[in-house]
Every structure is written in C-alpha cells, then in structure tokens.
Coordinates of N, CA and C in Angstrom, one line a residue:
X1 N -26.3 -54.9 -39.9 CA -25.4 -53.8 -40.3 C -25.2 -53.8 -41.8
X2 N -24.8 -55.0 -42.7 CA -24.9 -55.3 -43.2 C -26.1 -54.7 -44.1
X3 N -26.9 -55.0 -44.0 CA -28.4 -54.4 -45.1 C -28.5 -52.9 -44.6
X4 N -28.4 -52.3 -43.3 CA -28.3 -51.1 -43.3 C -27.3 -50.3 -44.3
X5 N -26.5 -50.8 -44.6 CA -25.3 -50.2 -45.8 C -25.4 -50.4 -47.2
X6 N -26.4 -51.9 -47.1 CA -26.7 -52.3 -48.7 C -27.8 -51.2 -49.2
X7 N -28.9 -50.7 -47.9 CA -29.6 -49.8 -48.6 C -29.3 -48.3 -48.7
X8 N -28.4 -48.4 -47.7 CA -27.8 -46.6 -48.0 C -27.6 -46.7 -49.7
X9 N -26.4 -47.6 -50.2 CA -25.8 -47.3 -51.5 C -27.2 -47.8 -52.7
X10 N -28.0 -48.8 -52.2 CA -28.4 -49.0 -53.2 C -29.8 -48.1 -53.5
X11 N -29.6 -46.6 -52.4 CA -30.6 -45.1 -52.2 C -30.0 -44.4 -52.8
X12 N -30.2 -43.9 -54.2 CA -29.4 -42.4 -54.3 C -29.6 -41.5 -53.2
X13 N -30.6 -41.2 -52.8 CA -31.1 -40.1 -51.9 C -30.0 -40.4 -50.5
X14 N -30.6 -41.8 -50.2 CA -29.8 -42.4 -49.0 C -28.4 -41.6 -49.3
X15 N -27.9 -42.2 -50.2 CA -26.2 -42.4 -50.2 C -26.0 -40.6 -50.4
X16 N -26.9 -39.9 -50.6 CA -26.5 -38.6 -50.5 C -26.4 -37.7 -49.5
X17 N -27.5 -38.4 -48.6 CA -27.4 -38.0 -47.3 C -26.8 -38.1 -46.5
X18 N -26.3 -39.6 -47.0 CA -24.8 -40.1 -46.1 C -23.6 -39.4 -46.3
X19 N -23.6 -39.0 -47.6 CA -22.1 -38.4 -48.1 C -22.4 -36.7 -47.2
X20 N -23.0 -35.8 -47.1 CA -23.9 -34.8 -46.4 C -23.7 -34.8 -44.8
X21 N -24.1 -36.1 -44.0 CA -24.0 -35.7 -42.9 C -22.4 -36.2 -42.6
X22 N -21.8 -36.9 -43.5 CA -20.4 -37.3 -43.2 C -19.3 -36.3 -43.1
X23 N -19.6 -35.7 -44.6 CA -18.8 -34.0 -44.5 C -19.4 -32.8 -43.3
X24 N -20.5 -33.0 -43.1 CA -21.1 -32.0 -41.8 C -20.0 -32.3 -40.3
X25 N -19.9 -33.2 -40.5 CA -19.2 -33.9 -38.8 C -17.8 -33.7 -38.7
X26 N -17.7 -34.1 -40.3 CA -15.6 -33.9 -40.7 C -15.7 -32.5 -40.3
X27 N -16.5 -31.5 -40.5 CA -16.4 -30.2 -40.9 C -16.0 -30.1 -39.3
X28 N -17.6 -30.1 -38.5 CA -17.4 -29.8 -37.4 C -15.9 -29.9 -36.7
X29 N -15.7 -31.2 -36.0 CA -14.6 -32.0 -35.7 C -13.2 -31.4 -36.1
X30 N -13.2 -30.7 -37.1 CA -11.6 -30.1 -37.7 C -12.3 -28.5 -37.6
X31 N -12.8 -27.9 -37.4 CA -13.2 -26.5 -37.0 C -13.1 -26.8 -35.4
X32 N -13.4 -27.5 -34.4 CA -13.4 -27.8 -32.7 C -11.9 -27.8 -32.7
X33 N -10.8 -28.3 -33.8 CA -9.4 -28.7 -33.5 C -8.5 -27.6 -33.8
X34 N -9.1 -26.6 -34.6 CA -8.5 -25.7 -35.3 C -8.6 -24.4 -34.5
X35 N -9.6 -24.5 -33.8 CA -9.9 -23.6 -32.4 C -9.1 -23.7 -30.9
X36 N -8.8 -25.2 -31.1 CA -8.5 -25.7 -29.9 C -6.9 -25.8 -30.0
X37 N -6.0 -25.4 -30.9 CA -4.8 -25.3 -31.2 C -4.2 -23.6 -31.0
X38 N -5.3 -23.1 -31.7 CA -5.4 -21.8 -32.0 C -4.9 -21.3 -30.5
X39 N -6.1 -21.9 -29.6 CA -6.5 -21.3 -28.4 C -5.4 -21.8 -27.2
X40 N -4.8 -23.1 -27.5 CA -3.1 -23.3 -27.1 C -2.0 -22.4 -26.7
X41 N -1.9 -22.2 -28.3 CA -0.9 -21.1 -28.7 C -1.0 -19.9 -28.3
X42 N -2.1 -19.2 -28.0 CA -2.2 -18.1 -27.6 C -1.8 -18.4 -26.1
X43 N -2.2 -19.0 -25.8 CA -1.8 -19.1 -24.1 C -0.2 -19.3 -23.7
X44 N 0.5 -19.9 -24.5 CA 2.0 -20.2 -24.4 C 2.6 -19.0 -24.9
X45 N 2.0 -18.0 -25.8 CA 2.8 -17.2 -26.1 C 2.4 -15.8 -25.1
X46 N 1.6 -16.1 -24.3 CA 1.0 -15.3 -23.3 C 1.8 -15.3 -22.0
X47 N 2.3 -16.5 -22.1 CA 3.1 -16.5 -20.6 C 4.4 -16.7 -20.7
X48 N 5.4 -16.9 -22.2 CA 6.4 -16.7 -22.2 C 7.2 -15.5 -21.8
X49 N 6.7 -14.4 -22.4 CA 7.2 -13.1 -22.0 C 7.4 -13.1 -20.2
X50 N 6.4 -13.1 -19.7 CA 6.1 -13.0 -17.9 C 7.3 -13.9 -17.2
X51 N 7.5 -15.3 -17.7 CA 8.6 -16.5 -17.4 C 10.1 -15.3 -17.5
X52 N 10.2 -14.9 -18.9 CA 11.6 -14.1 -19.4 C 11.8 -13.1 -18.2
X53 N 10.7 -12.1 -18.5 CA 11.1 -10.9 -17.4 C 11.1 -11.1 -15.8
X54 N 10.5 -11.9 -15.5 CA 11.0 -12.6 -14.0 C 12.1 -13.0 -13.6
X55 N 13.1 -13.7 -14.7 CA 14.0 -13.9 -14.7 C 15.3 -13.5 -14.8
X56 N 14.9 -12.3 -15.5 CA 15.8 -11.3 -15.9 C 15.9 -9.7 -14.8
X57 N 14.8 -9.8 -14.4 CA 14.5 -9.0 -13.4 C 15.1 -9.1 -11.9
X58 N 15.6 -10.8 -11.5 CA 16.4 -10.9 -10.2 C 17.8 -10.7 -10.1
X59 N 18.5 -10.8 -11.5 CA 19.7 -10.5 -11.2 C 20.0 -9.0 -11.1
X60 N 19.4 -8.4 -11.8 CA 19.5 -6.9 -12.2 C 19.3 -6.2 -10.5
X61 N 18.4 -6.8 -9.5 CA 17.8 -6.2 -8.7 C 19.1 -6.7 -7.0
X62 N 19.8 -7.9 -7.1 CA 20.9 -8.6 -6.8 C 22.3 -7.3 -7.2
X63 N 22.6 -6.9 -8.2 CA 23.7 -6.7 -8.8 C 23.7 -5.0 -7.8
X64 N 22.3 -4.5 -8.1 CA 22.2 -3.0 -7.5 C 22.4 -3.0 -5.7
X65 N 22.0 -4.4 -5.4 CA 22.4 -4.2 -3.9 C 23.4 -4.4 -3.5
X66 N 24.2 -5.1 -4.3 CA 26.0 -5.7 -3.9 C 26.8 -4.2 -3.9
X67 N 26.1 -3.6 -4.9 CA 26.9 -2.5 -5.3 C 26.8 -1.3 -4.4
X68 N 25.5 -1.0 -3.7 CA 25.0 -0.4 -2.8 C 26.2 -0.8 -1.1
X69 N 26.2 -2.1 -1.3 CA 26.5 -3.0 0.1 C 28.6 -2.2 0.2
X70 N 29.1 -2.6 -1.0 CA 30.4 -2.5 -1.2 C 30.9 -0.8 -1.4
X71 N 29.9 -0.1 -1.6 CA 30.5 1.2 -1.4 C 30.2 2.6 -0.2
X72 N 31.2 2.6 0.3 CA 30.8 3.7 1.3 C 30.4 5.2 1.0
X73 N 29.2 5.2 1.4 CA 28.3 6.7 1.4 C 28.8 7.6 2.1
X74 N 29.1 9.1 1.2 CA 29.1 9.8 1.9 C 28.3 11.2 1.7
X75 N 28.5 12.3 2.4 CA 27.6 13.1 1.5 C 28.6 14.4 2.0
X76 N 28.2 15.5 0.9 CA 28.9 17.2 0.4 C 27.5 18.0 0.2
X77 N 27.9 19.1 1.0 CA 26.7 20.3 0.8 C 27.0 21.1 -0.1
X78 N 26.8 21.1 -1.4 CA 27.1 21.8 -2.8 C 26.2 23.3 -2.3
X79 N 27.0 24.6 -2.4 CA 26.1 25.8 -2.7 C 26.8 26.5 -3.5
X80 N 26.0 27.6 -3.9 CA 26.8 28.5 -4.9 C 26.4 28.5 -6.6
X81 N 27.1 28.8 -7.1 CA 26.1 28.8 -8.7 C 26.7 27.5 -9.1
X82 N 25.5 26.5 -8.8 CA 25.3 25.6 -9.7 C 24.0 25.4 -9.8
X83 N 23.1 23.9 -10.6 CA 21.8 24.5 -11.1 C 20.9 23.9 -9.9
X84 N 21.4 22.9 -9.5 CA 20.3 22.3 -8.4 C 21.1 22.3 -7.0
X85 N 21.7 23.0 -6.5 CA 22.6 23.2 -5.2 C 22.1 22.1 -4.1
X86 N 22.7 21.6 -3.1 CA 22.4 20.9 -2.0 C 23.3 19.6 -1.8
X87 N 22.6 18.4 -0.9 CA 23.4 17.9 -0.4 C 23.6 16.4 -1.2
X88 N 25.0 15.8 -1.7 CA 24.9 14.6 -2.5 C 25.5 14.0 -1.8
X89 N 25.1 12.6 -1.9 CA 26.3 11.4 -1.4 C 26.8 11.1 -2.8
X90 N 28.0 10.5 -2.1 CA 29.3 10.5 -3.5 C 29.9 9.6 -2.8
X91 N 30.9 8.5 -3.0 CA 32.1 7.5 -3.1 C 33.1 8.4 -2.7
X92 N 34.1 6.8 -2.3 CA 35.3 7.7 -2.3 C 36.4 8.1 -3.5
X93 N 36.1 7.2 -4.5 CA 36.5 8.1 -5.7 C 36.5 9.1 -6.7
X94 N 34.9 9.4 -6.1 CA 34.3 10.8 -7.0 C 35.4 12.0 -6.5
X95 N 35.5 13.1 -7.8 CA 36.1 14.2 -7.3 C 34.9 15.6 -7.3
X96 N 35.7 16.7 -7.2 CA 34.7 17.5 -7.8 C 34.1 17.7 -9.3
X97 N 34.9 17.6 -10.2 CA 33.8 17.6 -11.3 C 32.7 16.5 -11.4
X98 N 32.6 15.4 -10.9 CA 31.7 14.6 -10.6 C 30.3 15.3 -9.4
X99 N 30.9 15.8 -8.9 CA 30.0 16.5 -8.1 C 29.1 17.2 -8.6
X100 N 29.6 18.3 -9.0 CA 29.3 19.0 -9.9 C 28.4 19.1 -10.9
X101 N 28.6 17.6 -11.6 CA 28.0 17.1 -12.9 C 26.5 16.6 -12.0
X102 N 26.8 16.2 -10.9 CA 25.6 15.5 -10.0 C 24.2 16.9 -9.5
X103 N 25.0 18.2 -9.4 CA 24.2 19.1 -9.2 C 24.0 19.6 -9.9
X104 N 23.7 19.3 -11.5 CA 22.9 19.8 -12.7 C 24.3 20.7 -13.1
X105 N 25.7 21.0 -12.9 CA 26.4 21.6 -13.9 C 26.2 23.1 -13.3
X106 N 27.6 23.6 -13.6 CA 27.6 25.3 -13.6 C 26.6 25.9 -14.1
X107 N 26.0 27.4 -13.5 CA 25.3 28.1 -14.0 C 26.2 29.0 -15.0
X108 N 26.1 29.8 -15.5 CA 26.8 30.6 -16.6 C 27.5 31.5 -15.8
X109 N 27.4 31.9 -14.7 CA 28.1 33.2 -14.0 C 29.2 32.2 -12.9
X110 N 29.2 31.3 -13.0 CA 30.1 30.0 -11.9 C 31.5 30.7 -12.7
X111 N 32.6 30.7 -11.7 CA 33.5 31.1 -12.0 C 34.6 30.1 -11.6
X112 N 34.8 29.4 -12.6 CA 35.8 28.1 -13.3 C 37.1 28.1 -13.2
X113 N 37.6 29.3 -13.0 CA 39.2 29.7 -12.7 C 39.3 29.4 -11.3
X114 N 38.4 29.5 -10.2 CA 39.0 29.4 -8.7 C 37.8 27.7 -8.4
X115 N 38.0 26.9 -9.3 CA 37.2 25.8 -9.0 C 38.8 24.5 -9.8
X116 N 39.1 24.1 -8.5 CA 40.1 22.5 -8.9 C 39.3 21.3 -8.9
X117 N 38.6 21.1 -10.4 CA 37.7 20.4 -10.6 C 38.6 18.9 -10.3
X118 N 39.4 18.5 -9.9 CA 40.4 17.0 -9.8 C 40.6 17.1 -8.7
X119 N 39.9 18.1 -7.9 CA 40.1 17.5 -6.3 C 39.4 16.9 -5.5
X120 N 39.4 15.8 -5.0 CA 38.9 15.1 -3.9 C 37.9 16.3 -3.3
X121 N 36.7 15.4 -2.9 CA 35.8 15.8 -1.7 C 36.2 15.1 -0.3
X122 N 35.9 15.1 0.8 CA 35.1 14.7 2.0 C 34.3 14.7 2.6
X123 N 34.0 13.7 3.0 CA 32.9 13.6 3.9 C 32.4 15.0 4.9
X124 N 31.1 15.7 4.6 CA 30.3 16.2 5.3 C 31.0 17.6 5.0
X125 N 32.3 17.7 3.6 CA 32.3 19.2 3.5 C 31.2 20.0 2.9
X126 N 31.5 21.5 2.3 CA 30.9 22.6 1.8 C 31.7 22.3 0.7
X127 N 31.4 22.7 -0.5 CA 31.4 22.6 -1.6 C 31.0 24.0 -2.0
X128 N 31.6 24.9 -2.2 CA 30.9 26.5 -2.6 C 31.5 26.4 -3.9
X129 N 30.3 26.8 -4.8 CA 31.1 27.8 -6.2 C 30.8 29.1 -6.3
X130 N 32.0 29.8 -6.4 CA 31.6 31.6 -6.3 C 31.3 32.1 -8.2
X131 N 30.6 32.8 -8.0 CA 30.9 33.4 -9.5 C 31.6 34.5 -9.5
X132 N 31.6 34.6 -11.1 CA 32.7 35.5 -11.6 C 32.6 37.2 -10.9
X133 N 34.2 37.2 -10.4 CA 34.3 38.6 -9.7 C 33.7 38.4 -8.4
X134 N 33.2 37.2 -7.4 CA 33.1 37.1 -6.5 C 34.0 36.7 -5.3
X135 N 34.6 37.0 -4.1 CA 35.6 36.7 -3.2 C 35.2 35.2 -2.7
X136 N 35.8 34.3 -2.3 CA 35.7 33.2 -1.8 C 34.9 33.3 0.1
X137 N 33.8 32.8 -0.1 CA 33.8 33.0 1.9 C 34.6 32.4 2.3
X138 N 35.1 32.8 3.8 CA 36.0 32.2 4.2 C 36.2 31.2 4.8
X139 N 35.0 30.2 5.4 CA 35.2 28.7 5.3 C 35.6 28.2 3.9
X140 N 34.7 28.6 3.2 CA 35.9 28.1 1.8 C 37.5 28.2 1.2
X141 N 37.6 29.4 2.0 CA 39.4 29.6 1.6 C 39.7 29.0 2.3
X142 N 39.3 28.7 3.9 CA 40.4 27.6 4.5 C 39.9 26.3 4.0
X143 N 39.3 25.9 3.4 CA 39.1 24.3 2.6 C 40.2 24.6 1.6
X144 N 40.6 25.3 0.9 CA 41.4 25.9 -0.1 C 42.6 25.7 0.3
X145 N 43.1 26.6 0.9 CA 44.4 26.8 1.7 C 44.4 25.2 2.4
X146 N 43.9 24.4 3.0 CA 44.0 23.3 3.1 C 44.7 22.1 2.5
X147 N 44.1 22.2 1.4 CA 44.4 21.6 -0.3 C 45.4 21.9 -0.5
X148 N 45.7 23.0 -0.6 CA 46.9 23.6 -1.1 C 48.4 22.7 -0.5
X149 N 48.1 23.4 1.1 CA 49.3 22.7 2.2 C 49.2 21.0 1.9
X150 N 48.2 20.7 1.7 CA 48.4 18.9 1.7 C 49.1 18.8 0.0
X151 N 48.9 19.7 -0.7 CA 49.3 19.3 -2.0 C 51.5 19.8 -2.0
X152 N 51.7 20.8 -1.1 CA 53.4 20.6 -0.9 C 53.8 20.0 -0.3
X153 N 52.9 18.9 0.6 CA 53.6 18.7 1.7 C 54.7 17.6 1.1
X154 N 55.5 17.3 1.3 CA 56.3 16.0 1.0 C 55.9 14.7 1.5
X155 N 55.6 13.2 0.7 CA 55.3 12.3 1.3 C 56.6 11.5 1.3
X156 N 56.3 11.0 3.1 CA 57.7 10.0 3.3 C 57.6 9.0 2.5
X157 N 56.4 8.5 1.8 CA 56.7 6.8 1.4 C 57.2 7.1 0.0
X158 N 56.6 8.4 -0.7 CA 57.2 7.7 -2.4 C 58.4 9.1 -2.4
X159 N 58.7 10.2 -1.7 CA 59.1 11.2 -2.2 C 60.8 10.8 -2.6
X160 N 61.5 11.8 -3.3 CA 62.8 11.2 -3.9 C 63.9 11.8 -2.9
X161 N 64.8 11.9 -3.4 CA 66.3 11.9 -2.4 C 65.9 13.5 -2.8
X162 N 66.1 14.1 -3.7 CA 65.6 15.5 -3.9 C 64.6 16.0 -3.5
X163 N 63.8 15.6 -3.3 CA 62.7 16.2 -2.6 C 63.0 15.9 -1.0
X164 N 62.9 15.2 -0.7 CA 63.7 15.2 1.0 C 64.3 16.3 1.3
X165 N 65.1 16.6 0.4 CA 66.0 17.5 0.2 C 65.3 18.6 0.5
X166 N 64.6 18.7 -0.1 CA 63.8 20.1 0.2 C 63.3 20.8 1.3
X167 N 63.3 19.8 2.7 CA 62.8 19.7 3.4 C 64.1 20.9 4.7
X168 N 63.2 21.4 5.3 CA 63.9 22.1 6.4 C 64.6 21.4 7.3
X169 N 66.4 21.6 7.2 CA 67.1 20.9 8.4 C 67.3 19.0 7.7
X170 N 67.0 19.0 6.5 CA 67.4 17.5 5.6 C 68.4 18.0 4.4
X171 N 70.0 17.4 5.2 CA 70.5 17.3 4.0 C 70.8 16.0 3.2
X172 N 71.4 16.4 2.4 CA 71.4 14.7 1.4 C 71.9 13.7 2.2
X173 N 72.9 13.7 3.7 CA 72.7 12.3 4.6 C 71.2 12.0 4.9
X174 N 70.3 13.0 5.5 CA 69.7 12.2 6.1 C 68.3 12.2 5.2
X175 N 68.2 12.6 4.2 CA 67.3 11.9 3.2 C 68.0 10.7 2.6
X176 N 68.7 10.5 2.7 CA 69.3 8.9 2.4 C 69.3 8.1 3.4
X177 N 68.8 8.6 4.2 CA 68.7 8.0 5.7 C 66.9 7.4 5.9
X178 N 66.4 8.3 5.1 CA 65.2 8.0 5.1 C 64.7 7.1 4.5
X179 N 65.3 6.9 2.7 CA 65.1 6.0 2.1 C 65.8 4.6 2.8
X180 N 66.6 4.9 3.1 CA 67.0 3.2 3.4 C 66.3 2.9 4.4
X181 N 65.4 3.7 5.1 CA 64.9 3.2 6.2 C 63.3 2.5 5.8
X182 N 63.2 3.1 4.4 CA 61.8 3.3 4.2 C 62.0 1.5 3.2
X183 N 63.4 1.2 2.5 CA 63.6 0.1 2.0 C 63.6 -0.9 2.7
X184 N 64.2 -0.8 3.8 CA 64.4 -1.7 4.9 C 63.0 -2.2 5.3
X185 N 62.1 -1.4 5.9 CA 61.3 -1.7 6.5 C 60.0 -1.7 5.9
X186 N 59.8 -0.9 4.8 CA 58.9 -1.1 4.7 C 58.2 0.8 4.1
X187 N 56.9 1.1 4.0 CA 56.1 2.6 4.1 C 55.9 3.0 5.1
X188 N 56.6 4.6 5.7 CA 56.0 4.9 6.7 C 54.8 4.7 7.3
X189 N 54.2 4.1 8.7 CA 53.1 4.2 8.8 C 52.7 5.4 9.7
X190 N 53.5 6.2 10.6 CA 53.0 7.8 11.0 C 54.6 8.2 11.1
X191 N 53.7 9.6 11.0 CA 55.1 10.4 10.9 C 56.5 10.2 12.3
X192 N 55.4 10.0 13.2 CA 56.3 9.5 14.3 C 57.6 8.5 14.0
X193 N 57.4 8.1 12.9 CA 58.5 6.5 12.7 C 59.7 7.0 12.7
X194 N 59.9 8.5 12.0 CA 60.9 8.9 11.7 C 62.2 8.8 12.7
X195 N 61.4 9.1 14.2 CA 62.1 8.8 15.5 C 62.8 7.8 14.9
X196 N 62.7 6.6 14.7 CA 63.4 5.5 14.9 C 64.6 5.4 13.9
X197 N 64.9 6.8 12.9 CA 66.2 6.9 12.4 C 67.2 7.4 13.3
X198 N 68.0 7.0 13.1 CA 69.2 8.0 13.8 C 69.8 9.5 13.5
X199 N 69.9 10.2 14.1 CA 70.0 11.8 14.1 C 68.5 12.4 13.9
X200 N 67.4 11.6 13.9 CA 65.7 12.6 14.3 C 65.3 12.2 15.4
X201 N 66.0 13.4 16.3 CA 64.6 13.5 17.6 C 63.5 14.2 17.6
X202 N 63.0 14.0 19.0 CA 61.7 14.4 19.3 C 61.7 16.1 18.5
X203 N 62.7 17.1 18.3 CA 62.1 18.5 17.9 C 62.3 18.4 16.5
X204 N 62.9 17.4 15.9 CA 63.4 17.5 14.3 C 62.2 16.9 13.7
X205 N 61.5 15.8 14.3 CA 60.8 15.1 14.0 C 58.9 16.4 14.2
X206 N 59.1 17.0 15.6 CA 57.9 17.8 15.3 C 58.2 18.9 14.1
X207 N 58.7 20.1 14.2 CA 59.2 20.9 13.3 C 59.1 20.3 11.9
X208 N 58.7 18.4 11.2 CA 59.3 18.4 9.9 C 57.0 18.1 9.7
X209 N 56.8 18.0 11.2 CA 54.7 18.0 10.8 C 54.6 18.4 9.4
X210 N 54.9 19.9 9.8 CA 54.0 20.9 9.2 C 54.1 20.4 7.4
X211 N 55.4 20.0 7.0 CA 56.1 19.5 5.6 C 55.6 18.2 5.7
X212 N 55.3 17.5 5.8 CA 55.5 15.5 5.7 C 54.1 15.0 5.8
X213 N 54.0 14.7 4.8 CA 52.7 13.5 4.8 C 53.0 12.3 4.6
X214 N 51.8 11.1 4.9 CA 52.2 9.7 4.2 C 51.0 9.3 3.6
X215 N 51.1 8.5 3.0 CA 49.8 7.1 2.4 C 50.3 6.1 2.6
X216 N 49.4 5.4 3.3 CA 49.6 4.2 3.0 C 48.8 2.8 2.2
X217 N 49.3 2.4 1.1 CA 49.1 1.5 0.4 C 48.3 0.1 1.0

C-alpha cells in the first residue's frame, strides 16, 4: 500500500489523477446529500398542513352537533311580502325580526306599521306580511288579537298591588292578599291556586281567566 502511494506522488500525472477522481466522488457524494435533504423537507412540509387541518376540523364538527343536540327546533310558515317566503325552523328565542331577516328581508311594498317585529313566534304558526294598504287575513288578525290579549293580561307572579288593582272585583284587600300569598309560597303555578286564598271562589277565580296570566321561572 505503501509503494502504491509512493508512486502516485512521486507521478505528476498520477497525483493528478488522484487529486481529479477525489474531487469527482466528493462532488458526487455531497450532490446524493443535498438531494436527499432537499427531498426530506419537502415531504415534512407536505404533511404538516394535512396533521393541522385534521385536527382542527374535529372540534369545529363536535361544537355544531352539541349545538344542534341542546336546541329545540321549531318551524313558522312565513307568507306575504318578503323575498324568499316559506317555512323556517327557529329556537325558542328568535322573534320576528329574526325571522324575517331569515326569509331574505321585506320586499319594498311590506307594510312595517302592522308588523311587531319583538314578538315571539310559535311553533307551526303563519307568519303573514301584508303590504301597504292591504287588510290583514283573518287567521292573521286572530294571531294578532291573540298577542294583544296575552299582552294586558295581568301576571300573578310579578304584577304590583296596582295592577291587581286593575283587575275586575280586586280591591286593594285582596291584591294584598295575593301578594302575600305569592311571598309565602312561592310563583303561582296555575291560575287555579288562587282558590287557595281566602274570599276567591270557584266564580271569582273563573271570571278573573279571561285577565290573569303566569310564568313560571
């Protein structure tokens, strides 16, 4: 091995050749590494993205069903001048201008004055919008007239000593009769409870239907 190396150096030509196929190999060898790095990196940055949106994709798809699970569906048959009329399901906290906004918005001739955009829907009503200079049909005026009566009626649980008052055949004893009854025990839970004050019987107690609502909390 020895004299194989003594005649390389002591060859110019030799030792040129040697210095020639040395750099040919280095070359090679660091061009195979430089490829082979290259061609790494491309693949890690190929499948990072795919890893991210996988990831990010299950909760998003989780959150839409909880939300679906926890809210009760219901649906309103929208007609009348709005832009895409028909039937939406809605929550129970949507009102009508939510509705509304769901069937593309008033047309230009919707008439805005006989529309109580803050009022509750229910379940499986009509929903009409009349336009301007047009009469209400009359399943809609009794939805109307409906609203209306639920909106004077007096509620036993929050109403005041004055408003009791207001009521046919309640004077200020026995709206004070009501409140203490209602402190004592508790929120009315049907109107029937009233029985259980003293001086409301069975005709004082029907006769006050038509006036008296409750909620209960």
């Amino acid at each position: 091995m020895k004299k194989i190396v003594q005649e390389i150096f002591d060859s110019p030509k030799r030792l040129i050749l040697f210095f020639i196929i040395s750099a040919s190999i280095s070359m090679v060898v660091g061009v195979g590494m430089y490829f082979h790095l290259v061609s790494t990196n491309r693949n890690e940055s190929s499948e990072a993205p795919l890893i991210t949106a996988t990831s990010a994709d299950s909760p998003q798809k989780t959150a839409t069903t909880d939300t679906t699970k926890n809210d009760p569906i219901m649906y309103v048959d929208v007609k009348g001048n709005v832009n895409r009329p028909g039937m939406y399901a809605f929550t129970d906290e949507e009102r009508v201008f939510d509705i509304i906004e769901k069937a593309g918005g008033l047309t230009p001739q919707a008439d805005e004055k006989q529309i109580n955009f803050a009022a509750k829907v229910s379940d499986q009503q009509v929903l009409y919008i009349p336009q301007v200079g047009e009469e209400m049909p009359q399943f809609a005026e009794e939805v109307k007239e409906k609203e209306q009566t639920e909106e004077k009626k007096v509620n036993l649980n929050t109403a005041s000593l004055a408003e009791l008052q207001e009521l046919p055949g309640i004077g200020a004893m026995k709206a004070q009769e009501i409140i203490n009854y209602r402190e004592a025990n508790g929120s009315f839970q049907t109107i029937e409870s009233l029985k259980e004050i003293s001086g409301f019987g069975e005709k004082t107690v029907e006769k006050l239907k038509n006036f008296v609502t409750i909620t209960i909390e």
